[in-house]
Short mmCIF file of N, CA, C and O in Angstrom, two decimals:
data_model
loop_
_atom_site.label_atom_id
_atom_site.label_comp_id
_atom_site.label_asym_id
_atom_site.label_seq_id
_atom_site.Cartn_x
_atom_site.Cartn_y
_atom_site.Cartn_z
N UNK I 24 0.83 -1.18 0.00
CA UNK I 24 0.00 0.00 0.00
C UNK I 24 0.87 1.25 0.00
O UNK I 24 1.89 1.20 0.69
N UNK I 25 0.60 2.41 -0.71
CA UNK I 25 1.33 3.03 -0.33
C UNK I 25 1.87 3.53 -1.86
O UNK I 25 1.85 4.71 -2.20
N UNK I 26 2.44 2.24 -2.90
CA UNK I 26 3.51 2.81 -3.83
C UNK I 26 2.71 2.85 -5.33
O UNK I 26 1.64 2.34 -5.67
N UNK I 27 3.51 3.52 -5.94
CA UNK I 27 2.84 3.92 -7.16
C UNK I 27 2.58 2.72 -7.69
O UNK I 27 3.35 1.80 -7.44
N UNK I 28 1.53 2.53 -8.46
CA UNK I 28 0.87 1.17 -9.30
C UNK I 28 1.92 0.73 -10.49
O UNK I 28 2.19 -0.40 -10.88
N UNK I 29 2.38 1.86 -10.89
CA UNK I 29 3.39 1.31 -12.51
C UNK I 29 4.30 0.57 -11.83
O UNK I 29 4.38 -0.65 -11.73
N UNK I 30 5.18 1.70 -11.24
CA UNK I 30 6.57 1.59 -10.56
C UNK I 30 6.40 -0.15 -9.84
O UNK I 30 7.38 -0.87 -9.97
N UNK I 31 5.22 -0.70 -9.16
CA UNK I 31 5.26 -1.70 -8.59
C UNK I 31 5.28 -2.37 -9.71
O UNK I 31 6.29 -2.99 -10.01
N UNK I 32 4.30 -2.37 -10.43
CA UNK I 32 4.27 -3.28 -11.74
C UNK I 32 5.48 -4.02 -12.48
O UNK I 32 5.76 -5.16 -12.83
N UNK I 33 6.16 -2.46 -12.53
CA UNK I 33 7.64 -2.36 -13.06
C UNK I 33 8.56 -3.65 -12.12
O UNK I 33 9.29 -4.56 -12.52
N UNK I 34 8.24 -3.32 -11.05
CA UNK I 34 9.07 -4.16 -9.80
C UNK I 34 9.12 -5.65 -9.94
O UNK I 34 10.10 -6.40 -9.99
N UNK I 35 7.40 -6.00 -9.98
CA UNK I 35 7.39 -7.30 -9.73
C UNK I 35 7.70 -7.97 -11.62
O UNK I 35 8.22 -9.05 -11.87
N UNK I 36 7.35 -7.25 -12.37
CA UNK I 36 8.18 -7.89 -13.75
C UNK I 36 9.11 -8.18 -13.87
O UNK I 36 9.31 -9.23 -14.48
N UNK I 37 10.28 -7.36 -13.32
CA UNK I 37 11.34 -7.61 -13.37
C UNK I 37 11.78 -8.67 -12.40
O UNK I 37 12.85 -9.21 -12.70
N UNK I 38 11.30 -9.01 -11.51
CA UNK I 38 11.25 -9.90 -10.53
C UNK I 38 10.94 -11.28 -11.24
O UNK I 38 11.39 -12.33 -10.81
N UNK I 39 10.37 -11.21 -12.03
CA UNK I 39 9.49 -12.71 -12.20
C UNK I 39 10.46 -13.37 -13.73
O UNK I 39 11.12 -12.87 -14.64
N UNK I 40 10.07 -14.61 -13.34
CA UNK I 40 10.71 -15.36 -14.74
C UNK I 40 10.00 -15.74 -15.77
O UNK I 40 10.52 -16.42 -16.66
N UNK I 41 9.03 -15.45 -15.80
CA UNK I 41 7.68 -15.60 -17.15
C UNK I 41 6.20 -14.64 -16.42
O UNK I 41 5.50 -14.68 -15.40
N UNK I 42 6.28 -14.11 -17.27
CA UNK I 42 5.13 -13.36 -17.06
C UNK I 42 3.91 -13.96 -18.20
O UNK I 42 4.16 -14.39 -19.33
N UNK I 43 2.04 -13.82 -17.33
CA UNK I 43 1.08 -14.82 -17.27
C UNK I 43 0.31 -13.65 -17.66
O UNK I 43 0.32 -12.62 -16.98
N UNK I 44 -0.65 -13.81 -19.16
CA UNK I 44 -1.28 -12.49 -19.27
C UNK I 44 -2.89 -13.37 -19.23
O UNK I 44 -3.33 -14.41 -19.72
N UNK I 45 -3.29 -12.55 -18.59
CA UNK I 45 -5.02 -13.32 -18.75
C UNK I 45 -5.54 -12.02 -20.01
O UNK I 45 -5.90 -10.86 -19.88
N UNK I 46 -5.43 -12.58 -20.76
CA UNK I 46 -6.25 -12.02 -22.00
C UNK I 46 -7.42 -11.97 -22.15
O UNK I 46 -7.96 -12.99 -21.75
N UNK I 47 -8.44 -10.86 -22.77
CA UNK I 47 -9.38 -10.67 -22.47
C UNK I 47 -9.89 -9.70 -23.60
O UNK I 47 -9.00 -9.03 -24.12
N UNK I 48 -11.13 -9.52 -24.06
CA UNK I 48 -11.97 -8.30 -25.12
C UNK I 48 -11.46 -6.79 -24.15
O UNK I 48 -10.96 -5.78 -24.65
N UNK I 49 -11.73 -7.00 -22.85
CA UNK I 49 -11.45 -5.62 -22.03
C UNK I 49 -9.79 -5.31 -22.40
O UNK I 49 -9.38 -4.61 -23.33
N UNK I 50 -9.08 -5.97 -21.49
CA UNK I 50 -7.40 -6.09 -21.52
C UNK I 50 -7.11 -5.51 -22.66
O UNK I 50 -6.57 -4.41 -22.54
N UNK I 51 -7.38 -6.12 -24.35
CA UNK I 51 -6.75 -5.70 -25.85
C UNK I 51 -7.50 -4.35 -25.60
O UNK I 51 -7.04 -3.75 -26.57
N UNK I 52 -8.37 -3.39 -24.97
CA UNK I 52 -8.41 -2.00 -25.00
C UNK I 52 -8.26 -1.01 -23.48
O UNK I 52 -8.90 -0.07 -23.01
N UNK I 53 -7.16 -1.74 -23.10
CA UNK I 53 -6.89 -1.08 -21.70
C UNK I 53 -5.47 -0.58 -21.80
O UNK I 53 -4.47 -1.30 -21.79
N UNK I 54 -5.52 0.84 -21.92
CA UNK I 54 -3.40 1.19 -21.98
C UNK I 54 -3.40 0.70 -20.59
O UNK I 54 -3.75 -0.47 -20.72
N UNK I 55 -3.29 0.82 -19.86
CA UNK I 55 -2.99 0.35 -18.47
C UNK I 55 -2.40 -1.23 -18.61
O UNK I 55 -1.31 -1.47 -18.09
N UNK I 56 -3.06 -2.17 -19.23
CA UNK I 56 -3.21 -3.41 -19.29
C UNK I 56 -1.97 -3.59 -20.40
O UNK I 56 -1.07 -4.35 -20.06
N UNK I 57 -1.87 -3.03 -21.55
CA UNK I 57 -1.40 -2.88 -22.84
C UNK I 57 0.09 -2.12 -22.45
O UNK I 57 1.05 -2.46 -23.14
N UNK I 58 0.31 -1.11 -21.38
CA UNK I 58 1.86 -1.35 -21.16
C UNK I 58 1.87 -2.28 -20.02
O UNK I 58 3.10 -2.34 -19.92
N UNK I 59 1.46 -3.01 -19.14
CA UNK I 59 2.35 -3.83 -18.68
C UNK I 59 2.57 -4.85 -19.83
O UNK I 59 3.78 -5.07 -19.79
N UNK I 60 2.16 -5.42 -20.61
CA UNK I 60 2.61 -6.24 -21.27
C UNK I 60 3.59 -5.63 -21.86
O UNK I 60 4.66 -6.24 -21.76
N UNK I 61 3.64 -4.37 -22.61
CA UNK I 61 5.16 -3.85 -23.12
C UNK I 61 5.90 -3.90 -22.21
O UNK I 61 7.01 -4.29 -22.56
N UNK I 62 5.76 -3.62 -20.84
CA UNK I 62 7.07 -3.77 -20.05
C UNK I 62 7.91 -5.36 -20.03
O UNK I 62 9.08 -5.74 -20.09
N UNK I 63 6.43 -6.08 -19.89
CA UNK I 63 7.39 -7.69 -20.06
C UNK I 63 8.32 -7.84 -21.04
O UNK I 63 9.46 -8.31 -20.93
N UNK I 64 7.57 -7.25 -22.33
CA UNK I 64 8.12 -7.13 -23.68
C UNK I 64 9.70 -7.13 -23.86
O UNK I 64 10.56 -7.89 -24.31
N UNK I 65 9.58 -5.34 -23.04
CA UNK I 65 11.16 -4.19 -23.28
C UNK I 65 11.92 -5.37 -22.42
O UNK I 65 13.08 -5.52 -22.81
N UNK I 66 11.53 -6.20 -21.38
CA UNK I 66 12.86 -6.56 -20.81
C UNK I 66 12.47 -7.77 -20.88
O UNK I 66 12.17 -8.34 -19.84
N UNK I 67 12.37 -8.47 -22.17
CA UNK I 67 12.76 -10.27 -22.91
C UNK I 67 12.24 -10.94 -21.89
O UNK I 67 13.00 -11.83 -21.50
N UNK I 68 11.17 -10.86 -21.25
CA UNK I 68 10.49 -12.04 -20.34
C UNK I 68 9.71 -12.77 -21.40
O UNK I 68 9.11 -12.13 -22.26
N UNK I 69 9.69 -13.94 -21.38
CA UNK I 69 8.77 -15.06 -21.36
C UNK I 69 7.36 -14.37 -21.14
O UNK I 69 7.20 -13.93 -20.00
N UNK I 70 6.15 -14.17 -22.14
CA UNK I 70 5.47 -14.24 -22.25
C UNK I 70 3.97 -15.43 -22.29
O UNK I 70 4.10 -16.11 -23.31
N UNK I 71 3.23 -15.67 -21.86
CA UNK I 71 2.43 -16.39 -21.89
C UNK I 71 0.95 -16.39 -21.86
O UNK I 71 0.38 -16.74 -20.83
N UNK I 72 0.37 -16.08 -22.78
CA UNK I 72 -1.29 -16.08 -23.25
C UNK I 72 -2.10 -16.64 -22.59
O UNK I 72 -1.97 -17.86 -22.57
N UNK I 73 -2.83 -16.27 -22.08
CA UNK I 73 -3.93 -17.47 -20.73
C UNK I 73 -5.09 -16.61 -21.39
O UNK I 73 -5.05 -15.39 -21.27
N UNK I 74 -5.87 -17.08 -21.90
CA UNK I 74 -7.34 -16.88 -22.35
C UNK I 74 -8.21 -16.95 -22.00
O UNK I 74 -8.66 -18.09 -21.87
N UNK I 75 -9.18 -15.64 -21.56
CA UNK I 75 -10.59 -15.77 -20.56
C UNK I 75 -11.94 -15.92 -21.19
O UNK I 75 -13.09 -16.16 -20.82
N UNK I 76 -11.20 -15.64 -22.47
CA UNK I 76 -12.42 -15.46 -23.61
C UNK I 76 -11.78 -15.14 -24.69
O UNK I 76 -10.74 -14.52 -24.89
N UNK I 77 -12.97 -15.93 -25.75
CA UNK I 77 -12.49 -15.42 -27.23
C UNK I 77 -12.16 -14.41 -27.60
O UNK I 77 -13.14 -13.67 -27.72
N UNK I 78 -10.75 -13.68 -28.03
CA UNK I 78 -11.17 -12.75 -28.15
C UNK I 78 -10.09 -12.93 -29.67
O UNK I 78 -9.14 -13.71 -29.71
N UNK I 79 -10.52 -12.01 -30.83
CA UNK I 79 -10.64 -12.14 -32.18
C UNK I 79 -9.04 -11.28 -32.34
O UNK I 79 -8.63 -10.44 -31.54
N UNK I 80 -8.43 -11.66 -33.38
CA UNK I 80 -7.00 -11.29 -33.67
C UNK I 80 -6.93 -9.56 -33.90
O UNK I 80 -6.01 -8.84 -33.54
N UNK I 81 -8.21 -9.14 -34.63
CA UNK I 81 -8.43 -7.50 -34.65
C UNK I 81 -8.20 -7.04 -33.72
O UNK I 81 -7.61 -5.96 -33.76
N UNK I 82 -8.53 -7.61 -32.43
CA UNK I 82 -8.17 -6.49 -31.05
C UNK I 82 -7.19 -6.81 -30.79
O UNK I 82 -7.08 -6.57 -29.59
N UNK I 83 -6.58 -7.10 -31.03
CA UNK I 83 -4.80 -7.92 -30.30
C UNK I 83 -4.20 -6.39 -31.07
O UNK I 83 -4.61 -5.57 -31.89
N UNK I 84 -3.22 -6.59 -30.39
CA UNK I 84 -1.83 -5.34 -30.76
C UNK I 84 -0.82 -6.02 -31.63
O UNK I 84 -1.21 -7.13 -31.99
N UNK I 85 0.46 -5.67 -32.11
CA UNK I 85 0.75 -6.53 -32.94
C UNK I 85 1.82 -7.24 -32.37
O UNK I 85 2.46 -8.08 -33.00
N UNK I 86 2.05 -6.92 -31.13
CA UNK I 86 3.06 -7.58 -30.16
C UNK I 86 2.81 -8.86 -30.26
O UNK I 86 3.41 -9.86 -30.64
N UNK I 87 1.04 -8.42 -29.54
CA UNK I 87 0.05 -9.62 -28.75
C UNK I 87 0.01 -10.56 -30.31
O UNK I 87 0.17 -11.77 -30.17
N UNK I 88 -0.17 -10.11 -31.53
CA UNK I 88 -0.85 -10.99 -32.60
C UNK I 88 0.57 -12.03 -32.60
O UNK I 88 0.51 -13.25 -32.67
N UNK I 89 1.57 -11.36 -32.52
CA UNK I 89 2.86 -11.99 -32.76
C UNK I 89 2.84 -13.05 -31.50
O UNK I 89 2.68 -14.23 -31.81
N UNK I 90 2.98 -12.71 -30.10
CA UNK I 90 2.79 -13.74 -29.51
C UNK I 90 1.60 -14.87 -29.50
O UNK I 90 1.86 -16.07 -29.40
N UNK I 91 0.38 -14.41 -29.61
CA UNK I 91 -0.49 -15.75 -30.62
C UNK I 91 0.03 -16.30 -31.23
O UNK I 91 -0.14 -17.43 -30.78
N UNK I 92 0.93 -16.42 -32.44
CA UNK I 92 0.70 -16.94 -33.60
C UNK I 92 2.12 -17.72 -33.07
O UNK I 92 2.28 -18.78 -33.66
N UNK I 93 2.90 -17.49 -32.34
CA UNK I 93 4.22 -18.71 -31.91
C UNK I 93 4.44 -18.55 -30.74
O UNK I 93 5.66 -18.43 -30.72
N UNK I 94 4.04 -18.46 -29.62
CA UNK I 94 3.87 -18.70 -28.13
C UNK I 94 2.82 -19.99 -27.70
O UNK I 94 1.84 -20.45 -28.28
N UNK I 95 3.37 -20.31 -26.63
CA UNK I 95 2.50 -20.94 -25.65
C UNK I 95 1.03 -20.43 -25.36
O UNK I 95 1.05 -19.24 -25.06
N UNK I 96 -0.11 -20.94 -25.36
CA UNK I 96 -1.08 -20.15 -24.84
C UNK I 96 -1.99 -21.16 -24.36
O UNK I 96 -2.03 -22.37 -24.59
N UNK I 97 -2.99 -20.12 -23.35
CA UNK I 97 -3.80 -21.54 -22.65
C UNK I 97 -5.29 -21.23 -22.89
O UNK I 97 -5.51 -20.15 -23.43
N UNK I 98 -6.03 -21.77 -22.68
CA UNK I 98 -7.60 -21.26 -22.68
C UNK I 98 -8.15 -21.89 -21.77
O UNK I 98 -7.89 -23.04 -21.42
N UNK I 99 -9.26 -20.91 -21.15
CA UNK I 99 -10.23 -21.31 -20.35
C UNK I 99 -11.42 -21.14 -20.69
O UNK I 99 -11.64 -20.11 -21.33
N UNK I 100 -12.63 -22.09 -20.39
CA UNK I 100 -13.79 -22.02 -21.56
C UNK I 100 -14.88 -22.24 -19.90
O UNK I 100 -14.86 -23.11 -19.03
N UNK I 101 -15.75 -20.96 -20.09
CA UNK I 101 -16.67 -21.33 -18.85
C UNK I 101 -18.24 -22.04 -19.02
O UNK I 101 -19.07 -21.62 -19.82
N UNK I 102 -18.45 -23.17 -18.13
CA UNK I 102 -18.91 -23.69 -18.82
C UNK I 102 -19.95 -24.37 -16.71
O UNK I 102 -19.57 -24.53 -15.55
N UNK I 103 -20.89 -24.46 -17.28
CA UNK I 103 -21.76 -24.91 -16.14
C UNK I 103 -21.15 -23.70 -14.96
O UNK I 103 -20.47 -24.05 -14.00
N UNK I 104 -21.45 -22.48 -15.20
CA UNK I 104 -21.56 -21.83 -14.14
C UNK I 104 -20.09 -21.45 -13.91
O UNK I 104 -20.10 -20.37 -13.33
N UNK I 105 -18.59 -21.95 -14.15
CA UNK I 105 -17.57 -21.61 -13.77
C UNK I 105 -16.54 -22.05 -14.73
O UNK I 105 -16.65 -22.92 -15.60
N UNK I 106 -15.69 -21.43 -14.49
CA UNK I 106 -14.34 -21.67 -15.93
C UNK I 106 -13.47 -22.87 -15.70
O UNK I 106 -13.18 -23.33 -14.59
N UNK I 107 -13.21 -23.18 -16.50
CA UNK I 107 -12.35 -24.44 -16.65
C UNK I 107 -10.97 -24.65 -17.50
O UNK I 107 -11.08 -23.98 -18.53
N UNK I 108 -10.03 -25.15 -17.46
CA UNK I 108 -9.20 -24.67 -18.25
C UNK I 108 -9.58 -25.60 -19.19
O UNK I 108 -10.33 -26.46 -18.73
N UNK I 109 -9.23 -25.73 -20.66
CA UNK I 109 -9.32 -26.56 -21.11
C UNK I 109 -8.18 -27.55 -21.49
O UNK I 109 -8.47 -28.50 -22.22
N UNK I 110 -6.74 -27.39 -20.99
CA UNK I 110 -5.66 -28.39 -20.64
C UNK I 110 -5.88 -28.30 -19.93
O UNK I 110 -6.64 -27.50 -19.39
N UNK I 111 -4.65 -29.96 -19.24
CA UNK I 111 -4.56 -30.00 -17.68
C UNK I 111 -3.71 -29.24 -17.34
O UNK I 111 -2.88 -28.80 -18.14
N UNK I 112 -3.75 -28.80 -15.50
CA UNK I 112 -3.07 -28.05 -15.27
C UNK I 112 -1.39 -28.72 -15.14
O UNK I 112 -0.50 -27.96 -14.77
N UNK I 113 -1.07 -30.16 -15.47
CA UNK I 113 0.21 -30.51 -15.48
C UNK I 113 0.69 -29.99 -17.05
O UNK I 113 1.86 -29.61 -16.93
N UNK I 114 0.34 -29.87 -18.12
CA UNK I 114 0.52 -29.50 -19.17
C UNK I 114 0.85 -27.99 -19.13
O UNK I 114 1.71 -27.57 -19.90
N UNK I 115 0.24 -27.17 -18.32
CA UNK I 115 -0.39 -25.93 -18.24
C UNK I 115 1.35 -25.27 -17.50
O UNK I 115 1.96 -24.26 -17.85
N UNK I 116 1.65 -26.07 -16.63
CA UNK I 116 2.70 -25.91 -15.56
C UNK I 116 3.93 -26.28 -16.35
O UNK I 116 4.94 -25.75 -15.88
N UNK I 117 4.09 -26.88 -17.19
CA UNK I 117 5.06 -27.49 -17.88
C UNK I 117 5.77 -26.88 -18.82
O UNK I 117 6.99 -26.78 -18.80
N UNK I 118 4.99 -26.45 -19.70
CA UNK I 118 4.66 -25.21 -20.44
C UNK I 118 5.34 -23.73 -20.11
O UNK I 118 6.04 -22.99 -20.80
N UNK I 119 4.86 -23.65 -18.86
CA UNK I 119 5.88 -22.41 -18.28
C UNK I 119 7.17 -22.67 -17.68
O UNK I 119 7.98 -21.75 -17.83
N UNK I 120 7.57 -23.71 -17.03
CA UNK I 120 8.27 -24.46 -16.36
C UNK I 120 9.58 -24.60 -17.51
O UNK I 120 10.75 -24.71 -17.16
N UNK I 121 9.04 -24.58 -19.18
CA UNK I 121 10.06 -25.15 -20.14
C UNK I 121 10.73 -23.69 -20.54
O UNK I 121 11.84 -23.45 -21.01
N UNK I 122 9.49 -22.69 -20.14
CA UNK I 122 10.20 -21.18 -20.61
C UNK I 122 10.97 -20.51 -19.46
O UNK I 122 11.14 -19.31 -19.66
N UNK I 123 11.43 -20.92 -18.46
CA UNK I 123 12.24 -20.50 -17.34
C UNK I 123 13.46 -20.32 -18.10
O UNK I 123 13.29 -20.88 -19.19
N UNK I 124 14.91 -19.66 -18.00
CA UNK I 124 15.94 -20.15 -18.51
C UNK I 124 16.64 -20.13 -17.14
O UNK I 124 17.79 -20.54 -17.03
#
């Protein structure tokens, strides 16, 4: 509490060894949302697509279209009331686990 929202943002990216984007119709039109992913970007983290919903290649940025089209990505499809992933989560873990260096 207390510290600026970017600056933390900034913090814990650089901190982390793959960064986990829950993608979304909202997210592809949020600058807020749209530079933290450039920050993962500017400093070569491991990117990874986690999908909350369909959302169509037009709203993607061309970072994001680029990471679609040869990245890892996961989807979750909600279904009887609550979301589900649709891999398992040992696949799901593995996946990120292979993009560590």
């Amino acid at each position: 509490f207390g510290f600026d929202i970017h600056s933390e943002t900034i913090r814990c990216i650089e901190r982390s060894s793959v960064v986990i984007v829950l993608l979304s119709k909202n997210f592809c039109t949020s600058e807020y949302c749209l530079s933290e992913l450039d920050e993962a970007y500017i400093r070569n983290k491991p990117i990874v697509l986690m999908f909350k919903e369909y959302v169509p290649e037009e709203l993607m940025v061309s970072r994001m279209k680029e990471l679609y089209r040869k990245n890892v990505r996961m989807l979750w499809v909600f279904e009887n009331g609550s979301y589900k992933l649709k891999s398992t989560w040992e696949n799901a873990c593995s996946s990120i686990l292979d993009l560590i260096k």
